[in-house]
mmCIF file of C-alpha atoms and ligand atoms in Angstrom:
data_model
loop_
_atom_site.group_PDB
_atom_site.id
_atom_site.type_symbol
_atom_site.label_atom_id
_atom_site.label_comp_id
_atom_site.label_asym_id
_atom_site.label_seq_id
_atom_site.Cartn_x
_atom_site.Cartn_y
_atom_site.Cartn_z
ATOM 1 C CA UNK D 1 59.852 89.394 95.237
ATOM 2 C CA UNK D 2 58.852 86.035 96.591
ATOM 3 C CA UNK D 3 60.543 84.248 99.507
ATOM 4 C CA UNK D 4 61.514 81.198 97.168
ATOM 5 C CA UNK D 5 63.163 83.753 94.595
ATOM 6 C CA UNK D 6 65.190 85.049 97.559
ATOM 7 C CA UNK D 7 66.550 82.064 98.954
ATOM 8 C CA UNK D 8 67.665 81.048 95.234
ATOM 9 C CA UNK D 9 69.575 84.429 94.826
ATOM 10 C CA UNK D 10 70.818 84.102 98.435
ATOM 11 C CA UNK D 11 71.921 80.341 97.187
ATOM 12 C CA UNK D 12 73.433 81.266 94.264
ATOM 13 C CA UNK D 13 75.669 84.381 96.518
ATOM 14 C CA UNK D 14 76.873 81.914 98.710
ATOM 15 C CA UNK D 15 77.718 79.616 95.787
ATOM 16 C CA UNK D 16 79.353 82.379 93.957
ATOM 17 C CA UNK D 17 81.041 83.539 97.034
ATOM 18 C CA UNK D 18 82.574 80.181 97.612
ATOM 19 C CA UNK D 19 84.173 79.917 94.270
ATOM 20 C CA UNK D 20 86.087 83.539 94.511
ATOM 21 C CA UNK D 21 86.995 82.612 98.299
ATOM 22 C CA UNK D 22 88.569 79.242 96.655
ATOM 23 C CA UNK D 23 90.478 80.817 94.278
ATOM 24 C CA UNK D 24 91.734 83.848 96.621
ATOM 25 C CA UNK D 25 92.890 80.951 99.576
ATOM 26 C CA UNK D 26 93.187 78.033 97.494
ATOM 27 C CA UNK D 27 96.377 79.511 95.413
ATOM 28 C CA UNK D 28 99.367 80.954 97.048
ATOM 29 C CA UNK D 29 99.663 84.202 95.212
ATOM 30 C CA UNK D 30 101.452 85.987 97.887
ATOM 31 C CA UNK D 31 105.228 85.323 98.688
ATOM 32 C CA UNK D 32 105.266 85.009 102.651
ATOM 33 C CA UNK D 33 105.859 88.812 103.800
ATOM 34 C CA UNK D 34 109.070 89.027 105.375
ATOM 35 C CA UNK D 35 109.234 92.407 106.677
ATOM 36 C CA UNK D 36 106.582 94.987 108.430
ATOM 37 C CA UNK D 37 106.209 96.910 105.317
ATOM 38 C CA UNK D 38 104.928 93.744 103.243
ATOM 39 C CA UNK D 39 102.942 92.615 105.779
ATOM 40 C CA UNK D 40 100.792 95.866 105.457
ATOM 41 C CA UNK D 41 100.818 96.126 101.793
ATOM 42 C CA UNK D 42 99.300 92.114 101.989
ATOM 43 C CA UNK D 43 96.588 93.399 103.809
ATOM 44 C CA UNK D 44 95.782 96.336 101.395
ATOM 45 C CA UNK D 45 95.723 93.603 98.610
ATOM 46 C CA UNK D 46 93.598 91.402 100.579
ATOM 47 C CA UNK D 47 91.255 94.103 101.675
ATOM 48 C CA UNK D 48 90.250 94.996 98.277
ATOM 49 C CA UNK D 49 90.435 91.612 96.864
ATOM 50 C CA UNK D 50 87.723 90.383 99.711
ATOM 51 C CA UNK D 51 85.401 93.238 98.761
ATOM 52 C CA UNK D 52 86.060 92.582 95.283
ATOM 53 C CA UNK D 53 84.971 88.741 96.212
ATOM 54 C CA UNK D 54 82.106 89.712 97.731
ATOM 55 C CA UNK D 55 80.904 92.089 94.714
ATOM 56 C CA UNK D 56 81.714 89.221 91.982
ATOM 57 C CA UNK D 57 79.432 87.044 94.455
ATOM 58 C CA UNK D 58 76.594 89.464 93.873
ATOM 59 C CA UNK D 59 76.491 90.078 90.482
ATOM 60 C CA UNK D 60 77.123 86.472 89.517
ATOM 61 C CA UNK D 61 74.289 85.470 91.777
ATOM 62 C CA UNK D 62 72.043 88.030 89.601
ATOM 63 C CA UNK D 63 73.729 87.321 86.393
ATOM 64 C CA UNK D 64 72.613 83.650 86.422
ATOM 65 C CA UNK D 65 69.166 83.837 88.551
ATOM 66 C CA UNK D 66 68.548 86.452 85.556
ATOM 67 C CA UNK D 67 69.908 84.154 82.982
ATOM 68 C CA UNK D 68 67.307 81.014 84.168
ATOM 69 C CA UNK D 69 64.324 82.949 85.453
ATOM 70 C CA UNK D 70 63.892 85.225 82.655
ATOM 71 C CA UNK D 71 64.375 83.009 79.890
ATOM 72 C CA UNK D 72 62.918 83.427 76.414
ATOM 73 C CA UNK D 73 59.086 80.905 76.691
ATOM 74 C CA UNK D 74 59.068 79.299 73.523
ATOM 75 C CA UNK D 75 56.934 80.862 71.074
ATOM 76 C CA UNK D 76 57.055 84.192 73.221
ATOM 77 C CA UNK D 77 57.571 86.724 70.403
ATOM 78 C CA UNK D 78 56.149 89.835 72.793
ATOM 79 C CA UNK D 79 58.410 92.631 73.950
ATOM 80 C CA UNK D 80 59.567 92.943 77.540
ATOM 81 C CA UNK D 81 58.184 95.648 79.733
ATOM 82 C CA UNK D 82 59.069 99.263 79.318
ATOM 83 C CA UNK D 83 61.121 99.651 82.747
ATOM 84 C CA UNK D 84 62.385 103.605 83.634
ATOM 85 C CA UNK D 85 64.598 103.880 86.244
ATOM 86 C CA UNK D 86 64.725 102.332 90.197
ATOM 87 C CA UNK D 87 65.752 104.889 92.354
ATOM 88 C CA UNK D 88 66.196 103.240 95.076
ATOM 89 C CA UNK D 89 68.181 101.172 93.247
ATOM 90 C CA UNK D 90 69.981 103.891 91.450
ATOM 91 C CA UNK D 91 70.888 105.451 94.962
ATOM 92 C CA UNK D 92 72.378 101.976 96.503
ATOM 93 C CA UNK D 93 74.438 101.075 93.694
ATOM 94 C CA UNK D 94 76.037 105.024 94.015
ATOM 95 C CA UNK D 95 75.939 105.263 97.361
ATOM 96 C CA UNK D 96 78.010 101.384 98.362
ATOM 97 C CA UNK D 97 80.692 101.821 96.261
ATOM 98 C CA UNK D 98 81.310 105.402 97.086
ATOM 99 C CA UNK D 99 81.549 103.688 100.645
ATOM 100 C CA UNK D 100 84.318 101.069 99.191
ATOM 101 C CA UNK D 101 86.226 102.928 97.666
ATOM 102 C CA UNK D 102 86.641 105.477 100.045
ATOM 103 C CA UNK D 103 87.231 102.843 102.237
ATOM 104 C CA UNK D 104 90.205 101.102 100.519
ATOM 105 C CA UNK D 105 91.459 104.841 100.056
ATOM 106 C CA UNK D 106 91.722 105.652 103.627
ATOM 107 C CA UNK D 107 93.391 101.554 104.151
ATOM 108 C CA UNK D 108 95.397 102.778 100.988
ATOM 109 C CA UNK D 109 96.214 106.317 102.853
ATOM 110 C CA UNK D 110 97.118 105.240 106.272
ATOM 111 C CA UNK D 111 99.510 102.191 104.716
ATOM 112 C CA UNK D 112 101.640 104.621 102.437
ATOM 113 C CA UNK D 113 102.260 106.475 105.558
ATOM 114 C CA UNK D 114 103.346 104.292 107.510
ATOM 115 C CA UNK D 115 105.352 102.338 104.990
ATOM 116 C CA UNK D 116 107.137 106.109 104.382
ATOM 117 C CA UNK D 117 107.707 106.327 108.178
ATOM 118 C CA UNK D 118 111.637 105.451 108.639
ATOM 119 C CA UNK D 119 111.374 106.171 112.544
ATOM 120 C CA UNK D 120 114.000 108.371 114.469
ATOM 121 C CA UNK D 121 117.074 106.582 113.754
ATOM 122 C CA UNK D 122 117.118 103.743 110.966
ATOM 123 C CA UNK D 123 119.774 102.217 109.310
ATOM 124 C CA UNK D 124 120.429 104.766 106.243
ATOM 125 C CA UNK D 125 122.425 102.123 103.074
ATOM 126 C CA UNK D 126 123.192 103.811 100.216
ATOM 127 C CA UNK D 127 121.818 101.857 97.403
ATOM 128 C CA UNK D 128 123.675 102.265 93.729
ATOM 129 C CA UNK D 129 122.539 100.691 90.795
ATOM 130 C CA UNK D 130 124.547 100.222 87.481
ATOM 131 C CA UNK D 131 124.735 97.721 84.418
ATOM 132 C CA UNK D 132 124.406 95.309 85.912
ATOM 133 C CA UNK D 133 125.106 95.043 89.454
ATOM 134 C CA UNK D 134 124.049 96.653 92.851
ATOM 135 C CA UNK D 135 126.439 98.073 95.636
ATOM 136 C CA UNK D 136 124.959 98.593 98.632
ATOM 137 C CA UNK D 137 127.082 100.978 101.088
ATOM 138 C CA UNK D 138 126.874 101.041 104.781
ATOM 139 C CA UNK D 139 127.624 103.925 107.299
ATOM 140 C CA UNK D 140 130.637 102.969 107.556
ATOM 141 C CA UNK D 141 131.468 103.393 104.192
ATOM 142 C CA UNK D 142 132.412 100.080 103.749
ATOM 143 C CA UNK D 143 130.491 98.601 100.235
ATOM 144 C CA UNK D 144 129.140 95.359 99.124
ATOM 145 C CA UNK D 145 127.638 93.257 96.415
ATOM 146 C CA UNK D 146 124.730 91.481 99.312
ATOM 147 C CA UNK D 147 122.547 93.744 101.378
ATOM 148 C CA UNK D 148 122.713 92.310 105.005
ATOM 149 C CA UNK D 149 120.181 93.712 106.958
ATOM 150 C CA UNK D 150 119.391 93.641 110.362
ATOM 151 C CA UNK D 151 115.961 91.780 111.718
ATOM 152 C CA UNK D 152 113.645 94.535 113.044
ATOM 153 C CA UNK D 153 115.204 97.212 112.538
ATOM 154 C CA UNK D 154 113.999 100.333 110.293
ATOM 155 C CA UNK D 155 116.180 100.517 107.240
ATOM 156 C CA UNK D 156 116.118 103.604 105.092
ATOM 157 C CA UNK D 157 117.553 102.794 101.644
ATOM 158 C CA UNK D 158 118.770 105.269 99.441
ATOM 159 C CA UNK D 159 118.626 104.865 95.987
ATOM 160 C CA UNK D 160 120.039 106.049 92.842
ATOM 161 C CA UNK D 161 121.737 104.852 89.793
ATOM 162 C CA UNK D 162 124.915 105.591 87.588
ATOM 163 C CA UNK D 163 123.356 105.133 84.290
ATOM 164 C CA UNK D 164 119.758 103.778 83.215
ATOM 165 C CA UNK D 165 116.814 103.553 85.410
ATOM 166 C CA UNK D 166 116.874 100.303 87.450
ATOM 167 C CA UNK D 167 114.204 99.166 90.008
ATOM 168 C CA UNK D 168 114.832 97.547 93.494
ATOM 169 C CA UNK D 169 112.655 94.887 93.930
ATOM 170 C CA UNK D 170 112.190 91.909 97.213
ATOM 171 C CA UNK D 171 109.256 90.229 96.497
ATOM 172 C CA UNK D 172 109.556 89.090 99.962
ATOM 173 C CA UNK D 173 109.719 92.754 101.441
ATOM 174 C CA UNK D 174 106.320 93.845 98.959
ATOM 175 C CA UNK D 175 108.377 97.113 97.372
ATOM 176 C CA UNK D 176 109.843 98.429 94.002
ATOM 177 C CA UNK D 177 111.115 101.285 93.867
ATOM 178 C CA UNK D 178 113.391 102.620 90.809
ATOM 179 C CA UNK D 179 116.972 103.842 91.151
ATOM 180 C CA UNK D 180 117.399 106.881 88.582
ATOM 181 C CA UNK D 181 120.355 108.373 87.721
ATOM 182 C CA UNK D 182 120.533 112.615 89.008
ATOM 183 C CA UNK D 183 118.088 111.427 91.621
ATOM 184 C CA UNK D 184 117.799 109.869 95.097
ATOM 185 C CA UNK D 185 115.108 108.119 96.107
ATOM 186 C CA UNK D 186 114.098 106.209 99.870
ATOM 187 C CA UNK D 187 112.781 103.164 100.287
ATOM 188 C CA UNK D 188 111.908 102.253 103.976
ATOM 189 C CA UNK D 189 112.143 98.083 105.237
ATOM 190 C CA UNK D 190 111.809 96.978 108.265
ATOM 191 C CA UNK D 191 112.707 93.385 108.128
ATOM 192 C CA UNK D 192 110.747 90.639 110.198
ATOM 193 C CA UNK D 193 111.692 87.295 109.369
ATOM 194 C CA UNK D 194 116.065 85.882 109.257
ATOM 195 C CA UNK D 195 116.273 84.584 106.413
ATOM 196 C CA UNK D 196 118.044 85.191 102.221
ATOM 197 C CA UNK D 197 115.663 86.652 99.410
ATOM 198 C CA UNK D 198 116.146 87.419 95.958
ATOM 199 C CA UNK D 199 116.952 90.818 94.994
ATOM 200 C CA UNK D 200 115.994 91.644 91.737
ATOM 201 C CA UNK D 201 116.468 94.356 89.209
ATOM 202 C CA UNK D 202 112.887 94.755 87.964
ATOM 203 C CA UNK D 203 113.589 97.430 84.939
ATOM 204 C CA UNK D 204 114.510 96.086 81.798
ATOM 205 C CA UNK D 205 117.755 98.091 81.843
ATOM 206 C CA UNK D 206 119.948 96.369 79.037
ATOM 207 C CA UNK D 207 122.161 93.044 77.496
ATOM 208 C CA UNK D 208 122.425 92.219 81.128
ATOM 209 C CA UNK D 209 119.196 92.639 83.300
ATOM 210 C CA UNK D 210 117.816 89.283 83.867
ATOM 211 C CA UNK D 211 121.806 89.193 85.452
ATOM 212 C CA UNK D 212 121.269 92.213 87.674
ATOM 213 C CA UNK D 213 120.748 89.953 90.979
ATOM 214 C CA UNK D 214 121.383 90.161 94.511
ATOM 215 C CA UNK D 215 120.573 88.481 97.338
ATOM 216 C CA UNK D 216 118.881 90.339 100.613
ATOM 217 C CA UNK D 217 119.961 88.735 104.073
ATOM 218 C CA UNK D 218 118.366 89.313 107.218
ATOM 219 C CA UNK D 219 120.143 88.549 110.352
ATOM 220 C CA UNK D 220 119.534 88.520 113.844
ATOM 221 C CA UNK D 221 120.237 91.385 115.431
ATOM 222 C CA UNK D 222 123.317 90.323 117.630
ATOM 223 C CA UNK D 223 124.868 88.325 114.233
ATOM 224 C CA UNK D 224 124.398 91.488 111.751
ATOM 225 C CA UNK D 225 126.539 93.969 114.513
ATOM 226 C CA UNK D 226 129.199 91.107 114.578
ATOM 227 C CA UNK D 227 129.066 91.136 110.857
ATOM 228 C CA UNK D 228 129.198 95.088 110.495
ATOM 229 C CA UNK D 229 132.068 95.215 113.529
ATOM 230 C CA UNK D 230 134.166 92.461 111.753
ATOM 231 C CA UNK D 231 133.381 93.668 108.365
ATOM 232 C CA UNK D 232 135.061 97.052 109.081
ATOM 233 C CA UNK D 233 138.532 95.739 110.139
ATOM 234 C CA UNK D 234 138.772 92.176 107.820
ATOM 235 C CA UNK D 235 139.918 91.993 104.493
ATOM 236 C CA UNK D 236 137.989 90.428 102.025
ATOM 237 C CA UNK D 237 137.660 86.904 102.176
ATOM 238 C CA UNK D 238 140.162 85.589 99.052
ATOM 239 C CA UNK D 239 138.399 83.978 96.232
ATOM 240 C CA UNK D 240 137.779 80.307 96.116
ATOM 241 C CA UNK D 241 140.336 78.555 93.365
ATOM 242 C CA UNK D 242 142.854 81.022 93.667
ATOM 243 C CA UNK D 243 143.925 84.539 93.586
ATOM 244 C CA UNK D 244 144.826 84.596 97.330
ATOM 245 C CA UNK D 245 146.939 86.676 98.862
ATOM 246 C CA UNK D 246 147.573 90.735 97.523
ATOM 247 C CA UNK D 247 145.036 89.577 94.866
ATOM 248 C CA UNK D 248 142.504 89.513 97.451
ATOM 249 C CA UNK D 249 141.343 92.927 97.747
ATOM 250 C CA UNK D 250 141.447 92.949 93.787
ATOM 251 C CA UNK D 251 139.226 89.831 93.322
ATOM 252 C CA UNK D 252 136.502 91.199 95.574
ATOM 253 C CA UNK D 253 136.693 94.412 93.637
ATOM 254 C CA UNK D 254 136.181 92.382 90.554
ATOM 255 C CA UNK D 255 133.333 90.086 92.241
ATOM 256 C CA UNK D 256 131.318 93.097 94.277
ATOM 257 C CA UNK D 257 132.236 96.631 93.591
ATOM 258 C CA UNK D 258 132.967 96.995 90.033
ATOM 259 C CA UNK D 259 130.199 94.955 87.356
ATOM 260 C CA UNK D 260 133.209 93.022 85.971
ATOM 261 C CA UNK D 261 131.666 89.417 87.181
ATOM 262 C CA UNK D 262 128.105 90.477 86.834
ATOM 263 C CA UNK D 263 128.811 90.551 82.620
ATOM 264 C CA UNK D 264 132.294 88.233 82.392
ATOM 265 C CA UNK D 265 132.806 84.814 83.209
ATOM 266 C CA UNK D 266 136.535 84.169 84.984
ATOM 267 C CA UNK D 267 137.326 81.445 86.666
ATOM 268 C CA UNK D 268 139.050 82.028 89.258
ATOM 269 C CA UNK D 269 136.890 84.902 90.588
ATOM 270 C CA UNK D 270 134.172 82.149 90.327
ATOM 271 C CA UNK D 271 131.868 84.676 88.119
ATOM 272 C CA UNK D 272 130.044 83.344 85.137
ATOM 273 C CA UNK D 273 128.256 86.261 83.559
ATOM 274 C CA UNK D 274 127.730 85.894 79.549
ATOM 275 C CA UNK D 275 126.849 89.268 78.711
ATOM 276 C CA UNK D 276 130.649 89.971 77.989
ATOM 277 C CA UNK D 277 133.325 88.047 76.577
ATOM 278 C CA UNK D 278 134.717 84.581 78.673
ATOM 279 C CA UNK D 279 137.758 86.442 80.378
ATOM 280 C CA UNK D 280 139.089 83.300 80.397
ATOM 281 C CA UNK D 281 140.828 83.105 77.660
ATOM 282 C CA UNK D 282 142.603 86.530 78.123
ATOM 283 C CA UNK D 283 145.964 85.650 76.350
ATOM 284 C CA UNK D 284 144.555 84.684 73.495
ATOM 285 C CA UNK D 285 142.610 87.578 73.108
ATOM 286 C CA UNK D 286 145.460 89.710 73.234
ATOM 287 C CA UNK D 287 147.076 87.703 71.045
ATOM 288 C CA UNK D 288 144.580 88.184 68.437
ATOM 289 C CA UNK D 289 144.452 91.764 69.104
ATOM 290 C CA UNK D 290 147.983 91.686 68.614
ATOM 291 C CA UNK D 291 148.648 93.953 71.745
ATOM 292 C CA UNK D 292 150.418 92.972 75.180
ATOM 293 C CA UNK D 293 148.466 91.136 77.948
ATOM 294 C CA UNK D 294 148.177 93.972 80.346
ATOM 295 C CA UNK D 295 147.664 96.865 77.927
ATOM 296 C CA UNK D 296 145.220 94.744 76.327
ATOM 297 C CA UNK D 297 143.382 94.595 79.266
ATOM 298 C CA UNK D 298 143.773 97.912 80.395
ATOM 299 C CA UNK D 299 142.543 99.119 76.856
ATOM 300 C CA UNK D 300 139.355 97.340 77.410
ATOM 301 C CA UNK D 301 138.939 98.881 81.005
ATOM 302 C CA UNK D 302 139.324 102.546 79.872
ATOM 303 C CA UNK D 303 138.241 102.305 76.533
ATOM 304 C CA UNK D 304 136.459 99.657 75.698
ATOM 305 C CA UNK D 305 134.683 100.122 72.019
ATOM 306 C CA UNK D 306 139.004 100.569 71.029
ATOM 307 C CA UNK D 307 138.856 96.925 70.517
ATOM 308 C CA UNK D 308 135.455 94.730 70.314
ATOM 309 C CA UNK D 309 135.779 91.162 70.454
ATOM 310 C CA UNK D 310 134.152 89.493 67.528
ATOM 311 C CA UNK D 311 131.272 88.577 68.341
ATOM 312 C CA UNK D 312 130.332 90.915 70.910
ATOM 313 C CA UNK D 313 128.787 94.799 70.193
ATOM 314 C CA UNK D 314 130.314 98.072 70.794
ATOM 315 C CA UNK D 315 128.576 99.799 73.458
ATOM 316 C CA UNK D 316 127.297 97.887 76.204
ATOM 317 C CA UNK D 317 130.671 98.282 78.170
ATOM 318 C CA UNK D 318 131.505 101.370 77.253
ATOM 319 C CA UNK D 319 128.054 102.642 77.878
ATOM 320 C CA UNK D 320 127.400 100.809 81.115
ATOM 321 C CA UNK D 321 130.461 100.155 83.078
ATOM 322 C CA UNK D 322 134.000 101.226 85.008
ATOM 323 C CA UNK D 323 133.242 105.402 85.478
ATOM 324 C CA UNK D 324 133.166 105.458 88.701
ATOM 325 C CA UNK D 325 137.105 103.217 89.314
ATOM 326 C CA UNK D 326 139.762 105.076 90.422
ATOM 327 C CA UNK D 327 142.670 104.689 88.351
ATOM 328 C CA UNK D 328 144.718 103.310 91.780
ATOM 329 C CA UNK D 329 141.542 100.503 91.383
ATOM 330 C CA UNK D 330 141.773 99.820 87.714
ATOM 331 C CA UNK D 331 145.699 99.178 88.258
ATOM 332 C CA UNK D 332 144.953 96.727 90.442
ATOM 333 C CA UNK D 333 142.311 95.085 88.248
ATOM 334 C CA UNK D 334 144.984 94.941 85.223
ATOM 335 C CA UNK D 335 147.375 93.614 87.752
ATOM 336 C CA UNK D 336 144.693 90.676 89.379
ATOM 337 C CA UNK D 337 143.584 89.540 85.013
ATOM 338 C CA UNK D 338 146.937 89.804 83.793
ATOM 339 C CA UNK D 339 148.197 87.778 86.849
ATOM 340 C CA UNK D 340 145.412 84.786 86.760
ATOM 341 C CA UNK D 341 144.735 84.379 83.228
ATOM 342 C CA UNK D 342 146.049 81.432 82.034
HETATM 343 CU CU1 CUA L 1 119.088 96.941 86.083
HETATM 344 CU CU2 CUA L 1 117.372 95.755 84.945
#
């Protein structure tokens, strides 16, 4: 091959290579990595991607050199040259990508292990996923609706779900992993950067899935023991727009343990789910039921698909929702509707 016929190919790579590195920097396809295991998993991506670049660059350059030097002549009806085989060449394009992929294998290898690795003595939350909310439940067996987390610190989550299959997803922390019902698995974080994230059901699960949010917190270190200390002993904060007082503890069951506000709207819980009906308007639902307020209510708690609003299907509640209350719990949700409804 000529020198000139070099330097175009060579042109053409570095033209080629230009355009992939562009698109690969240029567009921010990567939320910023907010925790140890993300960061990792980011560089697994952008290993492969920047061989992938570098291949593209190649056969482009080819591709169009080909495409321009080898042209059709016009009038150039005669056949092109028998070619068999290149061995050389046969033997180089075997032989480099074995060496790639092996490569981003052993990158690949050495990530999942450490991403698995939850250290001597993380932070073990016990995840649980149902239609359509998440409780998240620390060691002290104190639940909640928010997973705080502390900043660098390993954090072994433990996953598993009361129904369908859900999946845990933090685009900001790189993971999924699914919550299955019968089954536990871990997830290991290790949180890098203070800050809230969107926590995501990422399993099309049911009515209410796009619902199935949460929010991930990381705090500093000295502000998450506070919170963990203070959360042990204080009650629940009481709902804004009333429901204070002994409703308290029965508003934040409604809000955070049970899936009540992730499927109803009611006002003064401050919940506006639309899955199930606007509990709201209560009274009059009873009414047209033609049953009193608080067995009404209770009714729909235990057994839901007894009486199905019109409008709404039999099934989602009864097949999603309220198994795991205690009846001392569900007394005290009768008591907090049939006491705030208007
Ligand atoms: Cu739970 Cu989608």
């Amino acid at each position: 091959m000529r020198r000139g016929s070099l330097l175009q190919l060579l042109l053409l790579t570095l033209i080629a290579f230009g355009i992939g590195a562009a698109v690969a920097l240029l567009i921010p396809w990567m939320p910023n990595a907010a925790s140890k295991e993300a960061g990792r998993i980011w560089f697994t991506y952008w290993f492969a991607t920047w061989i992938c670049i570098g291949i593209f660059a190649i056969v482009a350059a080819v591709l169009v050199y080909s495409l321009i030097k080898f042209r059709v002549r016009e009038g150039d009806l005669s056949d092109g040259p028998p070619v068999h085989g290149h061995t050389t060449l046969e033997i180089a394009w075997t032989a480099v990508p074995f060496v790639l992929v092996t490569a981003i294998a052993i990158v690949s290898a050495i990530v999942l292990a450490q991403n698995g690795n939850a250290g001597r003595d993380p932070l073990v939350i016990k995840v649980e996923a149902q239609q359509f909310a998440w409780q998240f439940t620390y060691p002290n067996g104190k639940s909640f609706g928010v997973l705080r987390l502390p900043k660098d610190r390993h954090v072994k989550l433990r996953l598993t779900s009361y129904d369908v299959i859900h999946s845990f997803w933090v685009p900001q922390f790189g993971q999924k992993q699914d919550a299955v019902p019968g089954q536990t698995f871990s997830l290991v974080i290790t949180p890098t950067k203070v800050g809230s994230y969107p926590l995501i059901c990422t399993e099309l699960c049911g009515l209410g899935h796009s619902l199935m949010r949460s929010t991930a917190i990381v705090m500093p270190v000295a502000g998450y023991e506070r919170w963990y200390r203070s959360s042990g002993a204080a009650p629940p904060p009481p709902p804004a727009g009333g429901g204070g007082g002994g409703n308290a503890a029965a508003a934040a069951l409604f809000k955070t343990t049970g899936t009540c506000g992730a499927c109803h709207t009611f006002t003064p819980a401050g919940t506006t789910g639309k899955v199930g009906p606007n509990l709201d308007h209560l009274k009059e639902a009873a009414a047209k039921a033609g049953m009193p307020l608080e067995d009404y209510v209770r009714q729909s708690i235990e057994d839901p698909d007894a009486y199905i609003t019109p409008g709404f299907a039999k099934g989602v509640m009864s097949g999603s929702c309220c198994k795991q209350l205690s009846s001392s719990q569900i007394d005290q949700l009768v008591m907090y509707l049939a006491e705030n409804t208007k």
